[in-house]
Every structure is written in C-alpha cells, then in structure tokens.
Amino acid sequence: MSIETIKIPELKIDASVLKGALSGVPAMASQFKTTVDAVLKADDFTVLDLGQYCDSYEGFKSACTALASALGTLMVQNEDGATVVEVYDRNVGRIEEGVRYHQTRQGGDIHTDSVNRPDPMKYLILGSAATSVIGGESILIRAREVIARLQGMPEVLDILRQPFWFEGRGMSAEQELFQQPVLRGPDEAPDFRYLRPYIASAHERAGTPLTTDQTYAFDVLDSVAELSDMQHRFMLEQGQMLLAVDTRVFHGRTSFVDGVTPGAWVKGRRMLRYWVE
C-alpha cells in the first residue's frame, strides 16, 4: 500500500474560528476545542494544515502552542519542565547507546507517548516545522484496529490487561517506577500505554524481568502493529499539525536523512511535540 492511496482525515475548521483561536480570542479558542474534541471522539487522529497562517519557524511554533493550549493544559515533558519539545536529529548517538528516540534520526519502536508518568495524557500533538530530504514518514495505527486483529487471541488481551512496570524516564533524575496495565477499557474504545523498551527496562529495575508469557504478548502486539495493512503512513508536511488521542493511536516514524530542503523554515526534519491533558 503506497502512501498516496491512504486517506488521512483532515480537520476542517471555519477560518474565522481558526484565526480567532490563533489570536487567543477565548470564545474562538473554546469553539476550536469543541470542534477538535468532537472530531477526535468520532475518529482517533486528524491533520490540520496551518501553512497559510505561518511563514516562519517562530510563527509556526507560536501557532502550534496557541492551538495546543486551547485544547487543554500543556503537560511537562521532561525534568527541565519543558511543555514543548523539539523532535529532531541532534547527532548525539543512537537509541542502542541510550540516546532518546526523539533526539535521533532512527525509526524506533511503534508506541504511545503516555508511558513515563502515572497519569496519561489526552492528546498528542506533533507540528511539522520542516521535513527531511529522505524518509521520515509518520506511521499511525488505530488501537481499535489492533484489538480487532487480536480477538482470536484472548490470552494475549488478558496478559496486556494485567499490571506492568513503567518508569518515568526523562521526567526526573530518580526515574520513578509505577505500575499500569498496557491495555485498559472496552474493546470498542481501548486505551493503550506502550513503549516496549521502557517497560522492559522498568521490569529489570523492579527486579521482575518480563515473563515468557508477557514477552510473547508483546511479540504478538508488535507483529500486529507492524503489518502493512494496519499502518497509515504519510508525510506530515511543513506547516501541518497532527492531533491524536494518544492512548488510542500507536505512532512511529521511518528513519530519515536530513539536508537542505528548499523553502524550509529550519534545516533538517523538525517536529514540535505537545502533550495535552
């Protein structure tokens, strides 16, 4: 399946509402939130094009921050207290060497972001400030479609609903351990919290390595998420914003190579990440 054949749901917002929300007009920001909430309740992700409203990196960052703030409280994402994180290749190493995924050019694991604090976020927002020269496709998988594929394996679903150890990686020097199920909620509206390397690391730190059954359940989950007909792959272009219900959408990306892109606001692929509660 090529990325050209996949229909990505686009968020349609009245221009006056969007302009008002971008300007911080309370009534328009509230109407923007009402519209987005309704769209993401009906589906699990959507894309909003802000290209015509922005002509620079700083302008785009301000626009993304204004709209993310209209949807709720911006959550702290690291021990520095940042509520917006730039996702780009910092050329500081590889994931295998302990470098965090968002600091590399690697594809990484299919995951949700609600893994490093006890309270999950509501929305994940990614704003594309610049694209790469090669690669960097966004990958999305709806959780309900994963559940549909797993209906014939109830033992796997049962294991995923049991408590697992998680760690607060990047949130504090102590990296607090806490327990949560990977899967909760009814099959028609499942909520996942999953990033396999973090969970495996937390289990090792807790002195209870993943069991054979738990490892098998993760193998099955990964295999389903990696099926080509499960994945929605597309390029998030400069000026576009992805909005997703984090616990109901697995996401990832393909590896990429940076370079000079004509008309880019900044050099190299760069995303702005927001967690909204």
PDB file of C-alpha atoms in Angstrom:
ATOM      1  CA  MET A   1       0.000   0.000   0.000  1.00  0.00           C
ATOM      2  CA  SER A   2       1.584   3.307  -1.052  1.00  0.00           C
ATOM      3  CA  ILE A   3       1.260   6.473   0.971  1.00  0.00           C
ATOM      4  CA  GLU A   4      -0.578   8.109  -1.957  1.00  0.00           C
ATOM      5  CA  THR A   5      -3.538   5.708  -1.607  1.00  0.00           C
ATOM      6  CA  ILE A   6      -4.158   6.377   2.080  1.00  0.00           C
ATOM      7  CA  LYS A   7      -6.762   8.968   3.012  1.00  0.00           C
ATOM      8  CA  ILE A   8      -5.675  10.855   6.106  1.00  0.00           C
ATOM      9  CA  PRO A   9      -8.570  12.624   7.861  1.00  0.00           C
ATOM     10  CA  GLU A  10      -8.158  16.392   7.534  1.00  0.00           C
ATOM     11  CA  LEU A  11      -9.528  18.741  10.167  1.00  0.00           C
ATOM     12  CA  LYS A  12     -11.882  21.317   8.687  1.00  0.00           C
ATOM     13  CA  ILE A  13     -12.177  24.456  10.805  1.00  0.00           C
ATOM     14  CA  ASP A  14     -14.019  27.661   9.946  1.00  0.00           C
ATOM     15  CA  ALA A  15     -11.363  30.233   9.012  1.00  0.00           C
ATOM     16  CA  SER A  16     -12.706  32.860  11.411  1.00  0.00           C
ATOM     17  CA  VAL A  17     -12.659  30.364  14.291  1.00  0.00           C
ATOM     18  CA  LEU A  18      -9.116  29.278  13.495  1.00  0.00           C
ATOM     19  CA  LYS A  19      -7.842  32.842  13.162  1.00  0.00           C
ATOM     20  CA  GLY A  20      -9.515  33.758  16.434  1.00  0.00           C
ATOM     21  CA  ALA A  21      -8.043  30.745  18.217  1.00  0.00           C
ATOM     22  CA  LEU A  22      -4.586  31.580  16.850  1.00  0.00           C
ATOM     23  CA  SER A  23      -5.008  35.114  18.192  1.00  0.00           C
ATOM     24  CA  GLY A  24      -6.049  33.859  21.612  1.00  0.00           C
ATOM     25  CA  VAL A  25      -9.675  35.034  21.471  1.00  0.00           C
ATOM     26  CA  PRO A  26     -11.312  32.997  24.284  1.00  0.00           C
ATOM     27  CA  ALA A  27     -14.622  32.352  22.503  1.00  0.00           C
ATOM     28  CA  MET A  28     -12.876  31.200  19.331  1.00  0.00           C
ATOM     29  CA  ALA A  29     -10.397  29.061  21.266  1.00  0.00           C
ATOM     30  CA  SER A  30     -13.333  27.409  23.035  1.00  0.00           C
ATOM     31  CA  GLN A  31     -15.102  26.761  19.732  1.00  0.00           C
ATOM     32  CA  PHE A  32     -11.876  25.317  18.297  1.00  0.00           C
ATOM     33  CA  LYS A  33     -11.629  22.948  21.257  1.00  0.00           C
ATOM     34  CA  THR A  34     -15.266  21.877  20.890  1.00  0.00           C
ATOM     35  CA  THR A  35     -14.724  21.054  17.220  1.00  0.00           C
ATOM     36  CA  VAL A  36     -11.491  19.128  17.800  1.00  0.00           C
ATOM     37  CA  ASP A  37     -12.968  17.188  20.718  1.00  0.00           C
ATOM     38  CA  ALA A  38     -15.903  16.106  18.544  1.00  0.00           C
ATOM     39  CA  VAL A  39     -13.685  15.104  15.615  1.00  0.00           C
ATOM     40  CA  LEU A  40     -11.316  13.060  17.777  1.00  0.00           C
ATOM     41  CA  LYS A  41     -14.207  11.416  19.588  1.00  0.00           C
ATOM     42  CA  ALA A  42     -15.534  10.199  16.237  1.00  0.00           C
ATOM     43  CA  ASP A  43     -12.099   9.217  14.968  1.00  0.00           C
ATOM     44  CA  ASP A  44      -8.726   8.969  16.698  1.00  0.00           C
ATOM     45  CA  PHE A  45      -6.497  11.323  14.737  1.00  0.00           C
ATOM     46  CA  THR A  46      -6.662  14.177  12.258  1.00  0.00           C
ATOM     47  CA  VAL A  47      -4.349  16.606  10.463  1.00  0.00           C
ATOM     48  CA  LEU A  48      -4.701  20.395  10.402  1.00  0.00           C
ATOM     49  CA  ASP A  49      -2.870  22.469   7.774  1.00  0.00           C
ATOM     50  CA  LEU A  50      -1.570  25.769   9.154  1.00  0.00           C
ATOM     51  CA  GLY A  51       0.692  26.558   6.204  1.00  0.00           C
ATOM     52  CA  GLN A  52      -1.289  29.579   5.033  1.00  0.00           C
ATOM     53  CA  TYR A  53      -1.192  31.118   8.503  1.00  0.00           C
ATOM     54  CA  CYS A  54       2.574  30.814   9.093  1.00  0.00           C
ATOM     55  CA  ASP A  55       5.658  31.966   7.213  1.00  0.00           C
ATOM     56  CA  SER A  56       8.446  31.200   9.691  1.00  0.00           C
ATOM     57  CA  TYR A  57       9.524  28.675  12.279  1.00  0.00           C
ATOM     58  CA  GLU A  58       8.795  31.002  15.186  1.00  0.00           C
ATOM     59  CA  GLY A  59       5.402  31.878  13.744  1.00  0.00           C
ATOM     60  CA  PHE A  60       4.541  28.203  13.342  1.00  0.00           C
ATOM     61  CA  LYS A  61       5.710  27.416  16.868  1.00  0.00           C
ATOM     62  CA  SER A  62       3.545  30.216  18.259  1.00  0.00           C
ATOM     63  CA  ALA A  63       0.549  28.943  16.271  1.00  0.00           C
ATOM     64  CA  CYS A  64       1.010  25.353  17.442  1.00  0.00           C
ATOM     65  CA  THR A  65       1.421  26.465  21.046  1.00  0.00           C
ATOM     66  CA  ALA A  66      -1.723  28.607  20.897  1.00  0.00           C
ATOM     67  CA  LEU A  67      -3.849  25.787  19.474  1.00  0.00           C
ATOM     68  CA  ALA A  68      -2.417  23.137  21.787  1.00  0.00           C
ATOM     69  CA  SER A  69      -3.115  25.409  24.762  1.00  0.00           C
ATOM     70  CA  ALA A  70      -6.699  25.889  23.573  1.00  0.00           C
ATOM     71  CA  LEU A  71      -7.248  22.129  23.863  1.00  0.00           C
ATOM     72  CA  GLY A  72      -6.191  21.815  27.497  1.00  0.00           C
ATOM     73  CA  THR A  73      -3.266  22.077  29.878  1.00  0.00           C
ATOM     74  CA  LEU A  74       0.171  21.542  28.349  1.00  0.00           C
ATOM     75  CA  MET A  75       1.935  18.784  30.260  1.00  0.00           C
ATOM     76  CA  VAL A  76       5.555  18.924  31.350  1.00  0.00           C
ATOM     77  CA  GLN A  77       7.586  16.518  29.195  1.00  0.00           C
ATOM     78  CA  ASN A  78      10.952  16.332  30.935  1.00  0.00           C
ATOM     79  CA  GLU A  79      12.854  17.178  34.097  1.00  0.00           C
ATOM     80  CA  ASP A  80      13.632  20.639  32.680  1.00  0.00           C
ATOM     81  CA  GLY A  81       9.924  21.496  32.800  1.00  0.00           C
ATOM     82  CA  ALA A  82       9.507  21.902  29.026  1.00  0.00           C
ATOM     83  CA  THR A  83       5.942  21.833  27.685  1.00  0.00           C
ATOM     84  CA  VAL A  84       7.033  21.862  24.042  1.00  0.00           C
ATOM     85  CA  VAL A  85       9.828  19.582  22.849  1.00  0.00           C
ATOM     86  CA  GLU A  86      11.630  19.849  19.533  1.00  0.00           C
ATOM     87  CA  VAL A  87      11.967  16.444  17.880  1.00  0.00           C
ATOM     88  CA  TYR A  88      14.981  16.369  15.582  1.00  0.00           C
ATOM     89  CA  ASP A  89      18.276  14.565  14.992  1.00  0.00           C
ATOM     90  CA  ARG A  90      20.842  16.025  17.366  1.00  0.00           C
ATOM     91  CA  ASN A  91      23.664  13.805  16.065  1.00  0.00           C
ATOM     92  CA  VAL A  92      24.493  12.635  19.588  1.00  0.00           C
ATOM     93  CA  GLY A  93      24.312   8.878  19.046  1.00  0.00           C
ATOM     94  CA  ARG A  94      21.878   6.022  18.620  1.00  0.00           C
ATOM     95  CA  ILE A  95      18.985   4.593  20.616  1.00  0.00           C
ATOM     96  CA  GLU A  96      21.060   1.477  21.314  1.00  0.00           C
ATOM     97  CA  GLU A  97      23.592   3.712  23.074  1.00  0.00           C
ATOM     98  CA  GLY A  98      20.959   5.176  25.390  1.00  0.00           C
ATOM     99  CA  VAL A  99      20.021   8.249  23.345  1.00  0.00           C
ATOM    100  CA  ARG A 100      16.305   9.059  23.474  1.00  0.00           C
ATOM    101  CA  TYR A 101      14.256   8.352  20.351  1.00  0.00           C
ATOM    102  CA  HIS A 102      13.263  11.971  19.692  1.00  0.00           C
ATOM    103  CA  GLN A 103      16.928  13.013  19.572  1.00  0.00           C
ATOM    104  CA  THR A 104      17.877  10.645  16.722  1.00  0.00           C
ATOM    105  CA  ARG A 105      17.133  10.011  13.041  1.00  0.00           C
ATOM    106  CA  GLN A 106      16.155   6.394  13.722  1.00  0.00           C
ATOM    107  CA  GLY A 107      12.734   4.889  13.210  1.00  0.00           C
ATOM    108  CA  GLY A 108      12.376   3.489  16.714  1.00  0.00           C
ATOM    109  CA  ASP A 109       9.522   1.376  18.086  1.00  0.00           C
ATOM    110  CA  ILE A 110       5.791   1.735  17.462  1.00  0.00           C
ATOM    111  CA  HIS A 111       4.458   3.223  20.701  1.00  0.00           C
ATOM    112  CA  THR A 112       2.213   5.602  22.581  1.00  0.00           C
ATOM    113  CA  ASP A 113       3.678   8.563  24.470  1.00  0.00           C
ATOM    114  CA  SER A 114       1.739   8.003  27.722  1.00  0.00           C
ATOM    115  CA  VAL A 115       4.401   5.781  29.262  1.00  0.00           C
ATOM    116  CA  ASN A 116       6.587   7.819  31.601  1.00  0.00           C
ATOM    117  CA  ARG A 117       4.126   9.212  34.150  1.00  0.00           C
ATOM    118  CA  PRO A 118       1.216   7.604  36.041  1.00  0.00           C
ATOM    119  CA  ASP A 119      -1.442   9.923  34.602  1.00  0.00           C
ATOM    120  CA  PRO A 120      -1.875   9.527  30.832  1.00  0.00           C
ATOM    121  CA  MET A 121      -2.225  12.484  28.515  1.00  0.00           C
ATOM    122  CA  LYS A 122      -5.335  13.122  26.458  1.00  0.00           C
ATOM    123  CA  TYR A 123      -3.905  14.396  23.191  1.00  0.00           C
ATOM    124  CA  LEU A 124      -0.571  14.083  21.415  1.00  0.00           C
ATOM    125  CA  ILE A 125       0.167  16.944  19.032  1.00  0.00           C
ATOM    126  CA  LEU A 126       3.008  16.996  16.515  1.00  0.00           C
ATOM    127  CA  GLY A 127       3.635  20.092  14.429  1.00  0.00           C
ATOM    128  CA  SER A 128       5.844  19.703  11.355  1.00  0.00           C
ATOM    129  CA  ALA A 129       8.211  22.665  11.101  1.00  0.00           C
ATOM    130  CA  ALA A 130      10.396  21.065   8.410  1.00  0.00           C
ATOM    131  CA  THR A 131      10.692  17.772   6.554  1.00  0.00           C
ATOM    132  CA  SER A 132      13.718  15.616   5.817  1.00  0.00           C
ATOM    133  CA  VAL A 133      15.340  15.077   2.426  1.00  0.00           C
ATOM    134  CA  ILE A 134      14.671  11.329   2.518  1.00  0.00           C
ATOM    135  CA  GLY A 135      12.345   9.332   4.786  1.00  0.00           C
ATOM    136  CA  GLY A 136      10.647  10.463   7.948  1.00  0.00           C
ATOM    137  CA  GLU A 137       7.168   9.160   7.132  1.00  0.00           C
ATOM    138  CA  SER A 138       4.733   9.273  10.028  1.00  0.00           C
ATOM    139  CA  ILE A 139       3.217   5.906  10.994  1.00  0.00           C
ATOM    140  CA  LEU A 140      -0.162   5.677  12.755  1.00  0.00           C
ATOM    141  CA  ILE A 141      -2.093   2.589  13.873  1.00  0.00           C
ATOM    142  CA  ARG A 142      -5.555   2.806  15.416  1.00  0.00           C
ATOM    143  CA  ALA A 143      -5.794   0.898  18.701  1.00  0.00           C
ATOM    144  CA  ARG A 144      -9.293  -0.374  17.912  1.00  0.00           C
ATOM    145  CA  GLU A 145      -7.986  -1.940  14.703  1.00  0.00           C
ATOM    146  CA  VAL A 146      -5.255  -3.685  16.706  1.00  0.00           C
ATOM    147  CA  ILE A 147      -7.884  -5.043  19.102  1.00  0.00           C
ATOM    148  CA  ALA A 148      -9.934  -6.331  16.171  1.00  0.00           C
ATOM    149  CA  ARG A 149      -6.909  -8.318  14.962  1.00  0.00           C
ATOM    150  CA  LEU A 150      -6.352  -9.742  18.455  1.00  0.00           C
ATOM    151  CA  GLN A 151      -9.897 -11.008  19.009  1.00  0.00           C
ATOM    152  CA  GLY A 152      -8.809 -14.551  18.195  1.00  0.00           C
ATOM    153  CA  MET A 153      -6.109 -14.411  20.869  1.00  0.00           C
ATOM    154  CA  PRO A 154      -7.943 -13.672  24.153  1.00  0.00           C
ATOM    155  CA  GLU A 155      -4.991 -14.921  26.205  1.00  0.00           C
ATOM    156  CA  VAL A 156      -2.852 -12.096  24.794  1.00  0.00           C
ATOM    157  CA  LEU A 157      -5.502  -9.494  25.632  1.00  0.00           C
ATOM    158  CA  ASP A 158      -5.752 -10.887  29.164  1.00  0.00           C
ATOM    159  CA  ILE A 159      -1.993 -10.529  29.673  1.00  0.00           C
ATOM    160  CA  LEU A 160      -1.953  -6.966  28.317  1.00  0.00           C
ATOM    161  CA  ARG A 161      -4.682  -6.014  30.800  1.00  0.00           C
ATOM    162  CA  GLN A 162      -2.506  -7.068  33.737  1.00  0.00           C
ATOM    163  CA  PRO A 163      -0.214  -4.599  35.587  1.00  0.00           C
ATOM    164  CA  PHE A 164       3.233  -3.908  34.128  1.00  0.00           C
ATOM    165  CA  TRP A 165       6.099  -1.848  35.478  1.00  0.00           C
ATOM    166  CA  PHE A 166       6.747   1.535  33.832  1.00  0.00           C
ATOM    167  CA  GLU A 167       9.481   4.100  34.509  1.00  0.00           C
ATOM    168  CA  GLY A 168       9.449   7.880  34.446  1.00  0.00           C
ATOM    169  CA  ARG A 169      12.351   8.109  32.013  1.00  0.00           C
ATOM    170  CA  GLY A 170      13.358  11.696  31.318  1.00  0.00           C
ATOM    171  CA  MET A 171      10.909  13.110  33.877  1.00  0.00           C
ATOM    172  CA  SER A 172      13.285  13.193  36.849  1.00  0.00           C
ATOM    173  CA  ALA A 173      16.737  12.010  37.873  1.00  0.00           C
ATOM    174  CA  GLU A 174      15.179   9.243  40.002  1.00  0.00           C
ATOM    175  CA  GLN A 175      13.078   7.740  37.153  1.00  0.00           C
ATOM    176  CA  GLU A 176      10.121   6.772  39.336  1.00  0.00           C
ATOM    177  CA  LEU A 177       8.712   3.266  38.881  1.00  0.00           C
ATOM    178  CA  PHE A 178       4.944   2.762  38.730  1.00  0.00           C
ATOM    179  CA  GLN A 179       2.511   0.062  37.622  1.00  0.00           C
ATOM    180  CA  GLN A 180      -0.201   0.282  34.973  1.00  0.00           C
ATOM    181  CA  PRO A 181      -1.792  -2.163  32.532  1.00  0.00           C
ATOM    182  CA  VAL A 182      -0.697  -1.862  28.919  1.00  0.00           C
ATOM    183  CA  LEU A 183      -4.350  -2.158  27.864  1.00  0.00           C
ATOM    184  CA  ARG A 184      -7.489  -0.964  29.565  1.00  0.00           C
ATOM    185  CA  GLY A 185     -11.018  -0.013  28.544  1.00  0.00           C
ATOM    186  CA  PRO A 186     -13.626  -1.872  26.463  1.00  0.00           C
ATOM    187  CA  ASP A 187     -12.704  -3.449  23.138  1.00  0.00           C
ATOM    188  CA  GLU A 188     -14.674  -0.830  21.209  1.00  0.00           C
ATOM    189  CA  ALA A 189     -12.725   2.010  22.882  1.00  0.00           C
ATOM    190  CA  PRO A 190      -9.375   0.565  24.012  1.00  0.00           C
ATOM    191  CA  ASP A 191      -6.645   2.612  25.661  1.00  0.00           C
ATOM    192  CA  PHE A 192      -3.014   1.518  25.291  1.00  0.00           C
ATOM    193  CA  ARG A 193       0.125   2.673  27.065  1.00  0.00           C
ATOM    194  CA  TYR A 194       3.057   1.011  25.368  1.00  0.00           C
ATOM    195  CA  LEU A 195       6.728   1.534  24.651  1.00  0.00           C
ATOM    196  CA  ARG A 196       8.367  -1.851  24.897  1.00  0.00           C
ATOM    197  CA  PRO A 197      11.976  -0.845  25.716  1.00  0.00           C
ATOM    198  CA  TYR A 198      10.812   1.402  28.575  1.00  0.00           C
ATOM    199  CA  ILE A 199       8.593  -1.316  30.048  1.00  0.00           C
ATOM    200  CA  ALA A 200      11.313  -3.967  29.751  1.00  0.00           C
ATOM    201  CA  SER A 201      13.796  -1.612  31.429  1.00  0.00           C
ATOM    202  CA  ALA A 202      11.342  -0.854  34.246  1.00  0.00           C
ATOM    203  CA  HIS A 203      10.786  -4.572  34.875  1.00  0.00           C
ATOM    204  CA  GLU A 204      14.543  -5.137  35.119  1.00  0.00           C
ATOM    205  CA  ARG A 205      14.879  -2.262  37.584  1.00  0.00           C
ATOM    206  CA  ALA A 206      11.963  -3.622  39.625  1.00  0.00           C
ATOM    207  CA  GLY A 207      13.698  -6.995  39.831  1.00  0.00           C
ATOM    208  CA  THR A 208      10.937  -8.769  37.895  1.00  0.00           C
ATOM    209  CA  PRO A 209      12.036  -9.291  34.268  1.00  0.00           C
ATOM    210  CA  LEU A 210       9.287  -9.812  31.725  1.00  0.00           C
ATOM    211  CA  THR A 211       7.948 -13.355  31.862  1.00  0.00           C
ATOM    212  CA  THR A 212       7.776 -15.680  28.874  1.00  0.00           C
ATOM    213  CA  ASP A 213       4.032 -15.018  28.574  1.00  0.00           C
ATOM    214  CA  GLN A 214       4.494 -11.243  28.786  1.00  0.00           C
ATOM    215  CA  THR A 215       7.251 -11.341  26.183  1.00  0.00           C
ATOM    216  CA  TYR A 216       5.017 -13.401  23.899  1.00  0.00           C
ATOM    217  CA  ALA A 217       2.158 -10.911  24.308  1.00  0.00           C
ATOM    218  CA  PHE A 218       4.488  -8.057  23.346  1.00  0.00           C
ATOM    219  CA  ASP A 219       5.787 -10.039  20.362  1.00  0.00           C
ATOM    220  CA  VAL A 220       2.214 -10.510  19.156  1.00  0.00           C
ATOM    221  CA  LEU A 221       1.354  -6.834  19.711  1.00  0.00           C
ATOM    222  CA  ASP A 222       4.465  -5.680  17.839  1.00  0.00           C
ATOM    223  CA  SER A 223       3.796  -8.078  14.968  1.00  0.00           C
ATOM    224  CA  VAL A 224       0.230  -6.833  14.545  1.00  0.00           C
ATOM    225  CA  ALA A 225       1.323  -3.185  14.675  1.00  0.00           C
ATOM    226  CA  GLU A 226       3.953  -3.843  12.007  1.00  0.00           C
ATOM    227  CA  LEU A 227       1.505  -5.343   9.488  1.00  0.00           C
ATOM    228  CA  SER A 228       1.440  -3.155   6.382  1.00  0.00           C
ATOM    229  CA  ASP A 229      -2.361  -3.087   6.170  1.00  0.00           C
ATOM    230  CA  MET A 230      -2.589  -1.860   9.770  1.00  0.00           C
ATOM    231  CA  GLN A 231      -0.339   1.144   9.260  1.00  0.00           C
ATOM    232  CA  HIS A 232      -1.352   4.557   7.969  1.00  0.00           C
ATOM    233  CA  ARG A 233       1.850   6.050   6.533  1.00  0.00           C
ATOM    234  CA  PHE A 234       2.114   9.596   5.251  1.00  0.00           C
ATOM    235  CA  MET A 235       4.404  12.612   5.156  1.00  0.00           C
ATOM    236  CA  LEU A 236       3.468  15.325   7.620  1.00  0.00           C
ATOM    237  CA  GLU A 237       4.396  18.337   5.521  1.00  0.00           C
ATOM    238  CA  GLN A 238       5.792  21.656   6.701  1.00  0.00           C
ATOM    239  CA  GLY A 239       3.031  23.656   8.372  1.00  0.00           C
ATOM    240  CA  GLN A 240       0.832  20.654   9.165  1.00  0.00           C
ATOM    241  CA  MET A 241      -0.208  19.602  12.658  1.00  0.00           C
ATOM    242  CA  LEU A 242      -1.136  16.066  13.712  1.00  0.00           C
ATOM    243  CA  LEU A 243      -3.668  15.763  16.538  1.00  0.00           C
ATOM    244  CA  ALA A 244      -4.257  12.325  18.065  1.00  0.00           C
ATOM    245  CA  VAL A 245      -5.815  10.669  21.099  1.00  0.00           C
ATOM    246  CA  ASP A 246      -2.539   9.320  22.444  1.00  0.00           C
ATOM    247  CA  THR A 247      -3.803   6.156  24.133  1.00  0.00           C
ATOM    248  CA  ARG A 248      -5.905   5.204  21.102  1.00  0.00           C
ATOM    249  CA  VAL A 249      -3.269   5.678  18.414  1.00  0.00           C
ATOM    250  CA  PHE A 250       0.100   3.953  18.187  1.00  0.00           C
ATOM    251  CA  HIS A 251       2.629   6.039  16.324  1.00  0.00           C
ATOM    252  CA  GLY A 252       6.140   5.916  14.971  1.00  0.00           C
ATOM    253  CA  ARG A 253       8.200   7.069  12.030  1.00  0.00           C
ATOM    254  CA  THR A 254      10.593   5.760   9.429  1.00  0.00           C
ATOM    255  CA  SER A 255      14.289   6.572   9.556  1.00  0.00           C
ATOM    256  CA  PHE A 256      15.304   9.740   7.759  1.00  0.00           C
ATOM    257  CA  VAL A 257      18.218  11.693   6.326  1.00  0.00           C
ATOM    258  CA  ASP A 258      18.458  15.458   6.735  1.00  0.00           C
ATOM    259  CA  GLY A 259      19.757  18.016   4.278  1.00  0.00           C
ATOM    260  CA  VAL A 260      18.853  21.319   2.700  1.00  0.00           C
ATOM    261  CA  THR A 261      15.182  21.495   1.696  1.00  0.00           C
ATOM    262  CA  PRO A 262      14.154  24.484  -0.473  1.00  0.00           C
ATOM    263  CA  GLY A 263      11.733  26.765   1.362  1.00  0.00           C
ATOM    264  CA  ALA A 264      12.244  25.088   4.740  1.00  0.00           C
ATOM    265  CA  TRP A 265      11.874  27.242   7.841  1.00  0.00           C
ATOM    266  CA  VAL A 266      14.731  25.402   9.554  1.00  0.00           C
ATOM    267  CA  LYS A 267      17.418  22.958   8.435  1.00  0.00           C
ATOM    268  CA  GLY A 268      16.583  19.284   8.883  1.00  0.00           C
ATOM    269  CA  ARG A 269      13.394  17.450   9.861  1.00  0.00           C
ATOM    270  CA  ARG A 270      11.884  19.074  12.938  1.00  0.00           C
ATOM    271  CA  MET A 271       8.685  18.379  14.832  1.00  0.00           C
ATOM    272  CA  LEU A 272       7.174  20.262  17.747  1.00  0.00           C
ATOM    273  CA  ARG A 273       5.683  17.890  20.305  1.00  0.00           C
ATOM    274  CA  TYR A 274       2.954  18.745  22.793  1.00  0.00           C
ATOM    275  CA  TRP A 275       1.268  16.605  25.425  1.00  0.00           C
ATOM    276  CA  VAL A 276      -2.194  17.882  26.382  1.00  0.00           C
ATOM    277  CA  GLU A 277      -4.194  16.800  29.432  1.00  0.00           C
TER     278      GLU A 277
END
